[in-house]
XYZ file of C-alpha atoms in Angstrom:
636
model
C -20.903 5.459 -16.815
C -24.497 4.541 -18.214
C -23.496 0.799 -18.455
C -22.431 1.486 -14.908
C -25.335 2.895 -13.600
C -27.664 0.399 -15.248
C -26.157 -2.225 -14.091
C -26.167 -0.677 -10.528
C -29.987 -0.620 -10.756
C -30.253 -4.381 -11.760
C -28.201 -5.415 -9.132
C -30.495 -3.273 -6.441
C -33.646 -4.839 -7.712
C -32.025 -8.239 -7.529
C -30.599 -7.498 -4.075
C -34.425 -5.848 -2.773
C -35.518 -9.943 -2.544
C -32.396 -10.644 -0.387
C -33.503 -11.094 3.596
C -29.922 -8.798 4.290
C -30.990 -5.476 3.676
C -28.534 -2.120 3.922
C -25.636 -4.018 3.514
C -23.288 -1.464 3.350
C -24.867 0.941 5.496
C -22.578 3.036 7.341
C -23.622 2.322 10.770
C -24.202 -1.247 9.561
C -21.420 -3.045 7.850
C -21.423 -6.699 7.304
C -17.738 -8.294 6.581
C -18.002 -9.688 3.101
C -15.311 -12.378 2.925
C -16.194 -15.964 2.984
C -13.101 -16.269 5.950
C -14.642 -13.609 8.321
C -18.600 -15.217 7.682
C -16.740 -18.538 8.877
C -14.620 -16.952 11.742
C -17.608 -15.635 13.088
C -19.713 -18.712 13.430
C -16.569 -20.859 14.349
C -17.139 -18.319 17.472
C -20.603 -18.630 18.104
C -20.868 -22.177 18.094
C -17.091 -23.642 19.440
C -16.112 -20.775 21.440
C -13.640 -23.365 23.291
C -11.577 -24.414 20.518
C -8.654 -22.611 17.987
C -9.005 -20.364 15.486
C -9.582 -22.526 12.186
C -6.970 -20.762 10.321
C -5.153 -17.692 11.181
C -6.801 -14.861 13.314
C -8.395 -11.858 11.608
C -8.425 -8.894 13.831
C -10.965 -5.887 13.135
C -10.231 -2.875 15.294
C -13.173 -0.995 16.489
C -12.378 1.818 14.596
C -12.753 1.564 10.466
C -9.784 1.848 8.885
C -11.177 4.885 6.342
C -11.361 7.572 8.078
C -12.918 9.266 5.395
C -15.921 7.561 4.047
C -16.470 10.186 0.871
C -12.653 9.359 -0.336
C -12.218 6.352 -3.507
C -10.378 3.887 -1.830
C -9.507 0.058 -2.112
C -9.405 -2.247 0.992
C -7.316 -5.391 0.432
C -7.163 -8.097 3.245
C -3.925 -9.215 4.127
C -4.906 -12.686 3.531
C -5.160 -11.495 0.272
C -1.586 -10.072 0.138
C 0.090 -13.059 1.541
C -1.396 -15.674 -0.792
C -0.851 -13.596 -3.935
C 1.336 -15.143 -6.484
C 2.939 -11.452 -7.276
C 6.292 -11.107 -6.255
C 6.049 -8.090 -3.447
C 3.146 -6.592 -1.349
C 2.838 -3.622 -3.699
C 2.846 -5.618 -6.864
C -0.261 -7.609 -4.986
C -2.005 -4.471 -4.566
C -1.644 -3.206 -8.108
C -3.344 -6.122 -8.982
C -6.032 -5.610 -7.188
C -6.776 -2.234 -8.929
C -6.742 -1.175 -11.886
C -5.815 2.388 -10.676
C -2.378 1.737 -9.149
C 0.408 0.900 -11.255
C 3.520 -0.975 -9.899
C 6.964 -1.303 -12.160
C 9.052 -4.356 -11.325
C 12.227 -6.142 -13.098
C 12.218 -9.702 -11.093
C 12.267 -10.939 -7.385
C 13.488 -7.838 -5.936
C 12.608 -3.784 -6.668
C 15.835 -2.486 -5.466
C 17.920 1.076 -4.815
C 19.485 3.786 -6.732
C 19.422 3.725 -10.537
C 17.741 0.585 -12.395
C 15.560 0.143 -8.898
C 11.830 -0.259 -9.669
C 8.439 -0.313 -7.522
C 7.605 3.291 -7.937
C 3.442 3.275 -7.128
C 1.821 5.475 -9.724
C -1.649 6.507 -8.592
C -3.488 8.796 -11.277
C -0.733 9.827 -13.174
C 1.098 10.890 -10.321
C 3.838 8.882 -8.073
C 7.106 6.904 -8.814
C 10.417 7.821 -9.221
C 11.873 10.415 -9.037
C 9.208 12.054 -7.866
C 7.643 10.658 -4.249
C 4.161 11.392 -4.814
C 2.543 8.386 -2.945
C 2.648 8.130 0.536
C 3.263 4.758 2.474
C 1.601 4.679 5.787
C 2.267 1.816 8.075
C 0.711 1.498 11.175
C 0.082 5.262 11.723
C 3.544 6.037 10.657
C 4.269 8.019 7.424
C 7.522 5.881 5.795
C 10.050 7.534 3.627
C 13.627 7.543 3.991
C 15.000 10.797 4.867
C 17.051 11.565 2.127
C 15.674 10.075 -1.239
C 12.149 10.903 0.062
C 10.483 7.486 -0.907
C 9.729 3.993 1.065
C 12.003 1.090 0.277
C 9.367 -1.504 -1.785
C 10.852 -4.592 -0.981
C 10.500 -3.545 3.181
C 6.861 -4.755 2.970
C 6.430 -8.153 3.344
C 3.004 -9.352 4.614
C 3.443 -11.764 7.368
C 1.329 -9.387 9.702
C -0.458 -7.691 7.589
C -4.224 -7.279 8.709
C -5.192 -4.890 6.120
C -4.450 -2.303 3.085
C -6.308 0.507 2.303
C -5.418 1.958 -0.914
C -6.385 5.976 -0.810
C -7.013 6.983 -5.091
C -6.340 11.167 -4.924
C -4.068 11.541 -2.041
C -5.429 13.160 1.110
C -2.326 15.842 2.309
C -5.080 16.922 5.069
C -4.813 13.815 7.310
C -1.309 12.630 5.887
C 1.067 15.339 5.185
C 3.915 15.476 2.519
C 3.832 13.043 0.095
C -0.248 12.028 -0.703
C 0.281 13.883 -3.501
C -1.648 10.932 -5.720
C -2.566 8.183 -3.426
C -1.798 6.838 0.465
C -1.273 3.160 1.014
C -2.073 2.713 4.802
C -1.195 -0.886 6.067
C -2.021 -2.348 9.442
C -0.582 -5.437 11.276
C -2.554 -7.202 13.576
C -3.012 -8.515 16.869
C -4.855 -11.102 18.579
C -7.907 -10.700 20.313
C -8.509 -13.435 22.402
C -5.723 -15.207 24.736
C -3.721 -18.039 23.121
C -0.773 -17.728 20.185
C -0.348 -18.297 16.946
C 2.799 -19.383 14.564
C 3.060 -19.945 10.966
C 6.186 -20.823 9.260
C 6.064 -20.606 5.357
C 9.070 -22.580 3.672
C 9.239 -21.931 -0.185
C 11.886 -22.806 -3.097
C 11.381 -21.830 -6.528
C 13.490 -21.026 -10.301
C 16.364 -18.856 -10.161
C 17.744 -20.203 -6.989
C 15.055 -18.897 -5.116
C 14.961 -19.497 -1.093
C 12.583 -17.690 1.119
C 11.456 -18.218 4.685
C 9.198 -16.450 6.718
C 7.695 -16.927 10.336
C 5.504 -15.034 12.409
C 3.934 -15.454 15.866
C 1.417 -13.856 17.559
C 0.592 -13.845 21.371
C -1.901 -12.486 24.284
C -1.920 -13.428 27.611
C -3.659 -11.262 30.020
C -2.428 -7.728 29.622
C 0.302 -8.134 27.292
C -0.031 -8.570 23.021
C 2.716 -9.700 21.063
C 3.607 -10.283 17.118
C 6.881 -10.922 16.014
C 8.046 -11.817 12.318
C 11.063 -12.511 10.692
C 11.362 -13.110 6.458
C 14.050 -14.201 4.533
C 14.756 -14.179 0.909
C 17.728 -14.936 -1.016
C 17.617 -15.181 -4.927
C 20.270 -15.778 -7.916
C 17.866 -13.921 -10.355
C 16.929 -14.423 -13.517
C 20.024 -12.570 -15.126
C 23.457 -11.760 -14.168
C 23.134 -9.088 -11.408
C 19.192 -9.584 -10.868
C 19.768 -11.245 -7.284
C 20.189 -10.444 -3.989
C 18.815 -11.136 -0.333
C 16.831 -9.570 2.148
C 15.876 -9.750 6.008
C 13.102 -8.205 7.193
C 12.513 -8.169 10.986
C 9.499 -7.377 12.746
C 8.626 -7.134 16.596
C 5.727 -5.541 18.244
C 4.336 -5.665 22.090
C 1.399 -4.498 23.580
C 0.782 -3.535 27.158
C -3.004 -2.769 28.012
C -3.372 -1.181 31.478
C -6.745 -0.911 31.369
C -9.705 -1.869 28.690
C -9.084 1.557 27.362
C -5.232 2.990 27.613
C -2.815 0.896 26.293
C 1.064 1.515 25.183
C 2.403 -0.041 22.062
C 6.113 -0.798 20.981
C 7.173 -1.560 17.357
C 10.229 -2.031 15.642
C 11.100 -3.089 12.362
C 14.433 -3.758 10.765
C 15.222 -4.573 6.926
C 18.705 -5.457 5.427
C 18.323 -5.435 2.021
C 21.656 -6.424 -0.451
C 21.818 -6.424 -4.709
C 22.893 -4.785 -7.589
C 21.841 -3.234 -10.622
C 22.078 -5.636 -13.451
C 21.767 -2.663 -16.176
C 19.890 -3.005 -19.249
C 20.552 -5.887 -21.139
C 22.625 -3.979 -24.058
C 24.653 -2.557 -21.594
C 25.248 -4.515 -18.484
C 26.565 -3.498 -15.562
C 29.599 -5.479 -13.534
C 29.052 -5.257 -9.794
C 26.508 -1.720 -9.215
C 25.825 -3.041 -5.613
C 24.239 -1.844 -3.254
C 23.784 -1.821 0.712
C 20.765 -1.105 2.876
C 19.440 -0.978 6.161
C 16.682 0.843 7.754
C 15.167 0.723 11.028
C 11.892 1.938 11.721
C 10.939 2.599 15.661
C 7.513 3.629 17.157
C 5.960 3.704 20.283
C 1.557 4.418 20.397
C 0.172 5.879 23.515
C -3.638 4.854 23.039
C -6.644 6.037 25.252
C -10.055 5.313 24.131
C -13.699 5.335 26.108
C -17.385 5.471 24.263
C -17.046 8.206 21.859
C -13.717 9.302 22.196
C -10.420 8.009 20.928
C -6.952 9.996 21.598
C -3.238 8.476 20.247
C 0.180 9.763 20.064
C 2.533 8.091 18.215
C 6.554 9.681 18.324
C 8.274 7.520 15.362
C 11.967 7.599 14.016
C 13.310 6.198 10.992
C 16.932 5.680 10.370
C 18.649 4.356 7.154
C 22.519 3.614 6.038
C 23.010 3.124 2.262
C 26.172 2.153 0.408
C 26.418 1.884 -2.917
C 29.438 0.804 -5.198
C 30.578 3.924 -6.633
C 31.640 4.941 -2.927
C 28.083 6.431 -1.942
C 27.532 6.335 1.336
C 24.837 8.105 3.692
C 22.972 8.151 6.950
C 19.470 9.664 6.683
C 16.446 9.802 9.169
C 13.198 10.909 9.518
C 11.642 11.818 12.870
C 8.526 13.430 14.327
C 5.084 12.741 15.906
C 1.826 12.431 15.746
C -1.157 13.134 18.185
C -4.759 12.734 17.482
C -8.150 13.150 19.037
C -11.550 11.941 17.528
C -14.636 12.275 19.047
C -18.572 12.833 18.820
C -19.972 16.268 19.020
C -23.333 14.313 18.653
C -24.469 11.525 16.985
C -24.699 12.972 13.823
C -20.812 14.749 14.116
C -17.507 13.254 14.595
C -14.632 15.420 14.945
C -11.015 14.731 14.100
C -8.392 17.280 15.378
C -4.482 16.169 15.029
C -0.873 17.713 15.013
C 2.376 16.678 13.369
C 5.668 17.551 13.315
C 8.572 15.794 11.063
C 11.921 16.726 11.193
C 14.275 15.170 8.266
C 18.059 15.363 7.699
C 21.023 12.906 6.353
C 24.492 13.102 6.014
C 26.467 12.404 2.379
C 29.788 11.067 2.277
C 32.002 9.967 -1.011
C 33.550 7.077 0.725
C 36.527 6.994 -1.850
C 38.204 10.551 -1.418
C 35.820 11.175 1.910
C 34.098 14.537 0.297
C 30.681 15.382 2.154
C 28.152 16.847 0.448
C 26.303 19.486 2.291
C 22.988 19.219 2.943
C 20.239 21.701 4.943
C 17.835 19.924 6.934
C 13.947 19.900 6.244
C 11.517 20.789 9.469
C 7.567 21.140 9.594
C 5.051 21.623 11.727
C 0.885 21.151 11.062
C -2.398 21.027 12.557
C -5.198 19.751 10.821
C -8.718 19.022 11.651
C -11.730 16.472 9.265
C -15.509 16.519 10.593
C -17.842 14.306 9.626
C -21.766 14.976 9.279
C -23.973 12.650 8.980
C -27.442 15.021 8.711
C -29.509 11.549 7.617
C -28.701 8.218 7.883
C -27.848 7.349 4.297
C -25.834 10.480 4.091
C -22.306 11.762 4.908
C -20.428 15.100 4.278
C -16.492 14.965 5.214
C -14.707 18.328 5.243
C -11.408 18.699 6.497
C -8.183 21.388 6.394
C -4.795 21.233 7.441
C -2.605 24.814 8.601
C 1.003 23.458 7.487
C 4.176 24.626 8.242
C 7.521 24.358 6.973
C 10.515 26.127 8.039
C 12.026 26.271 4.632
C 9.239 26.960 2.747
C 7.091 28.393 4.987
C 2.895 28.073 5.595
C 0.460 26.651 3.377
C -3.334 25.862 3.761
C -4.420 22.251 2.542
C -8.274 21.813 2.446
C -10.850 18.515 1.481
C -14.311 18.176 1.016
C -16.744 15.387 -0.098
C -20.370 13.926 0.041
C -21.058 10.152 -0.148
C -25.039 8.875 -0.099
C -25.853 5.536 0.607
C -28.783 5.946 -2.094
C -30.659 2.427 -1.471
C -29.686 -1.176 -0.705
C -25.961 -1.304 -1.588
C -26.367 1.581 -4.255
C -24.009 4.436 -3.338
C -22.785 7.535 -4.851
C -19.834 9.802 -3.296
C -17.820 12.648 -4.288
C -14.130 15.027 -3.332
C -11.772 17.555 -4.133
C -8.745 17.630 -2.129
C -5.247 20.084 -2.438
C -2.170 17.923 -1.430
C 1.295 18.194 -1.384
C 5.133 17.546 -1.510
C 8.389 18.847 0.064
C 11.303 18.649 -2.519
C 13.915 15.798 -1.218
C 17.269 16.139 0.330
C 18.613 14.334 -2.940
C 16.466 16.892 -5.464
C 18.065 19.729 -3.345
C 21.385 19.261 -2.806
C 22.687 16.033 -3.903
C 24.451 15.588 -7.873
C 23.149 12.581 -8.127
C 22.687 12.802 -10.985
C 21.606 16.511 -10.552
C 20.021 18.783 -7.842
C 18.597 22.207 -7.501
C 18.316 24.161 -4.345
C 15.612 26.442 -5.367
C 13.230 23.469 -6.184
C 9.296 24.817 -4.379
C 6.792 22.220 -3.095
C 4.330 20.431 -5.556
C 0.861 20.895 -5.092
C -2.263 19.214 -6.036
C -6.008 19.253 -6.712
C -7.580 15.998 -6.935
C -10.886 15.217 -7.704
C -13.717 12.647 -8.744
C -17.072 11.099 -8.789
C -17.882 7.429 -7.941
C -21.330 5.396 -8.666
C -21.121 1.794 -7.541
C -23.081 -1.154 -5.830
C -21.902 -3.489 -3.788
C -23.376 -6.117 -1.354
C -22.882 -9.884 -0.625
C -21.557 -11.140 -4.110
C -21.854 -8.027 -6.261
C -19.834 -5.220 -6.775
C -19.847 -2.560 -9.431
C -18.486 0.613 -9.680
C -17.321 3.299 -11.976
C -14.823 6.711 -11.190
C -14.383 9.585 -12.886
C -11.053 11.668 -12.021
C -9.077 14.822 -12.537
C -6.005 15.265 -11.131
C -4.667 18.345 -11.981
C -0.501 19.367 -10.588
C 1.302 22.514 -10.605
C 5.170 22.858 -9.819
C 5.825 19.370 -10.543
C 9.197 18.092 -10.395
C 10.660 16.930 -13.575
C 13.953 15.590 -14.111
C 15.408 16.675 -18.224
C 18.401 15.901 -20.159
C 21.325 13.380 -18.899
C 23.881 13.794 -16.234
C 26.240 15.607 -16.354
C 23.971 17.996 -18.278
C 20.675 17.065 -16.799
C 18.812 19.676 -14.747
C 15.699 19.279 -12.201
C 13.286 21.977 -12.126
C 9.543 22.709 -11.705
C 7.231 22.804 -14.399
C 4.047 24.876 -14.650
C 1.120 23.183 -15.028
C -0.490 19.671 -15.758
C -4.418 18.160 -15.742
C -4.666 14.378 -15.746
C -8.377 13.005 -16.665
C -9.068 9.500 -16.589
C -11.787 6.833 -15.499
C -11.983 3.525 -13.546
C -14.513 0.916 -13.289
C -14.546 -2.416 -11.804
C -17.225 -5.683 -11.580
C -16.638 -7.751 -9.023
C -18.536 -11.318 -8.191
C -17.711 -12.997 -5.214
C -19.069 -16.356 -3.548
C -21.225 -17.166 -6.699
C -20.955 -21.338 -5.143
C -17.094 -21.953 -5.349
C -16.355 -19.262 -7.797
C -15.575 -16.000 -7.410
C -14.494 -12.969 -10.180
C -12.885 -9.483 -10.546
C -12.287 -7.432 -13.404
C -11.319 -3.848 -13.666
C -9.956 -1.366 -16.095
C -8.050 2.401 -15.706
C -7.948 4.928 -18.705
C -5.989 8.128 -18.484
C -4.870 10.506 -20.673
C -1.515 12.019 -18.892
C -0.619 14.797 -21.386
C 2.767 15.116 -21.956
C 4.467 13.820 -19.375
C 4.237 10.436 -20.291
C 7.657 8.762 -18.921
C 6.063 5.475 -16.791
C 2.834 6.661 -16.860
C 0.523 4.373 -18.945
C -2.623 5.734 -20.400
C -4.294 2.125 -20.373
C -4.443 -0.858 -17.040
C -6.477 -3.998 -16.807
C -6.624 -6.383 -14.042
C -8.325 -9.441 -13.920
C -9.115 -12.329 -11.063
C -10.605 -15.523 -11.284
C -10.789 -17.971 -8.080
C -12.496 -21.244 -7.901
C -12.232 -22.743 -4.110
C -13.598 -25.662 -2.141
C -13.845 -26.715 1.444
C -14.931 -30.199 2.184
C -14.506 -30.671 6.184
C -10.709 -29.820 7.170
C -9.659 -29.838 3.511
C -9.445 -27.204 1.431
C -8.144 -26.637 -2.307
C -8.444 -23.200 -4.067
C -6.757 -22.314 -7.674
C -6.739 -18.762 -8.868
C -5.816 -17.319 -12.461
C -4.572 -13.532 -12.402
C -3.569 -11.592 -15.240
C -2.527 -7.654 -16.257
C -2.568 -5.847 -18.825
C -0.319 -2.318 -19.373
C -0.817 -0.186 -22.599
C 0.744 3.168 -23.573
C 3.967 2.853 -21.772
C 6.856 5.283 -22.987
C 10.416 5.620 -21.102
C 10.686 9.494 -22.407
C 7.928 12.165 -22.087
C 5.911 13.579 -24.763
C 5.122 10.044 -25.908
C 9.001 8.718 -27.335
C 10.610 5.649 -26.492
C 7.497 3.411 -26.728
C 7.597 0.425 -24.817
C 5.606 -2.944 -25.927
C 2.063 -3.589 -24.031
C 2.951 -6.070 -21.143
C 0.393 -8.887 -20.598
C 1.214 -11.415 -18.387
C -0.915 -14.150 -16.261
C -0.423 -16.354 -13.144
C -1.581 -19.312 -11.751
C -1.738 -20.294 -7.982
C -2.920 -23.363 -6.353
C -2.844 -24.034 -2.653
C -4.523 -27.311 -0.630
C -5.094 -26.528 3.194
C -5.524 -29.029 5.922
C -6.703 -27.716 9.340
C -6.739 -30.048 12.768
C -9.015 -28.541 14.749
C -8.765 -31.239 17.351
C -4.791 -30.915 17.341
C -4.405 -27.246 16.463
C -2.004 -27.354 13.568
C -2.934 -26.488 9.431
C -0.798 -27.777 6.823
C -0.933 -25.734 3.697
C 1.490 -26.956 -0.105
C 1.342 -24.069 -2.101
C 2.214 -23.638 -6.227
C 2.711 -20.536 -7.785
C 2.997 -21.173 -11.748
C 4.402 -17.104 -12.439
C 4.230 -15.795 -15.897
C 3.011 -19.508 -17.045
C 2.644 -18.411 -20.379
C 6.368 -17.207 -20.705
C 5.897 -13.753 -22.113
C 8.730 -11.619 -22.942
C 7.649 -8.113 -21.470
C 9.374 -5.551 -19.684
C 8.108 -2.311 -17.208
C 11.234 -0.628 -17.805
C 12.791 -0.588 -21.139
C 16.111 -3.049 -21.014
C 15.391 -4.444 -17.636
C 12.984 -7.365 -19.180
C 10.565 -9.583 -16.923
C 11.111 -12.917 -15.805
C 10.337 -16.039 -18.142
C 8.433 -18.449 -16.861
C 9.089 -19.272 -13.400
C 7.476 -21.348 -10.377
C 8.259 -21.251 -6.791
C 6.595 -23.968 -4.615
C 6.065 -23.767 -0.450
C 4.669 -24.958 1.918
C 3.071 -23.241 5.164
C 2.396 -24.787 8.392
C 0.736 -23.375 11.601
C 0.038 -24.341 15.118
C -3.120 -22.383 16.328
């Protein structure tokens, strides 16, 4: 931490000589990326011409509602250009504090599935301790309590925010270890943009993505369709997915709008099993449909939203398992200023989770009981001095099954001087058991399970300027009544354990736009204690990027890598797995014609180009060296 502090003060002294002061002040946040700066210049000097590449939308309200939290913001463009196989894996590449398991092109469902997200020792499978929120709606399956990792394709994502340390005050159940907040795009001026991305690669992989944004008068439209088919790098590892996303927004007045959004996911594949005992035709077929409506009114310092939502799923497995599940609910929020230094957020939310499970072979149905909860919550942000922010919040949560609980959080952020900052926060979070854990003998159930609770705290010190970012964070995760599986079916059991404490530290150094070069390195270390299953003790990520723009021509090359240490397949440091180390290369060329309003962008991904043999899950090796090449065409 001393090294981080020293680097921060050195960078601060450099920043004193720059004309751009207060780059990261709370009232004058400047856009950092070259893409955003270029867009601003384009609008200023050539307002009548089409956008240079693709519209980047900036909401009037910041995506981070709590400035004291330790978070990471990732642009949608970064996710779309990542060589990693999925959006969650791309987020993991951007932060050493986020770990995501993988097994190949698809994560899948049921036994052998991957895509578990771990943040600061919490998350993964079977627990669902990291919540995904898309456009203000919590996204998880009603029976299994976690999202479909393959459902997040970044064709419309504007940005993603990873909140480390959880926030059940604002987001409710499942936000125990962290939250991934996804926000999709709209056009901000009349016109349209259309992109088609087609790619072909190793293992007979074909993928096609089409997206469009349209705005005319008071009407906005956003639509996308994504398809993927692959034979996989080993027998049984292939599959297909189709994701369709349609959203429309009508702006009755400049202050009042109504948004309708629907996303459909169809996923087919199989569990190939471990290489030592491969499965034969362990297939799955999954449909998910997420629907939400958002009524929004904003004027001056008052912002009101109401968001009802409905998440429906149908799952079929090779062994006769058949289920319908749904999550229905609504969220109402009021965000307003009481004073120039006082911001208040008030909210009410409700959720109802239910489902039906049947064995298609013998027609037997497993009885389950629905889970219903109501919550009221608040957050107050005080800014007694310009560089000082104080945040406090609480949630009163009532479950018709588990009774009432009070959750809370509090934090402080101090923007010390010209990009040098410090912040600290503590938050009490929770997760209710899933229907699967309570009632389904797949492989075991326990109707007497209690909710999980965590108390997460951290302290961060860092420096951020236009070209330099240095930060260090120490954190502590304390969890009670953790739900854990022990043994193997049919003698397995799922129970609450008493108490765990996880200590850790994370550091990051990033240099941006130093001429054509940008680079970043982040490292996370944690002492996970007894429960070491799929909880790495150390993770390192690095990125080296070179970009060059020559008029309408743009060329880029990037090298990204990940090293994961201290992986185990069982708790108490048993069944160790070899360290994971892999590197990817990505090359892009883009030609943009302003006069004709189109762009062409061929690209090439060389994944695992060192041809390393590694696995995140024992017996499920990741693909060796493989290639994906594609062409993205845009009409602007």
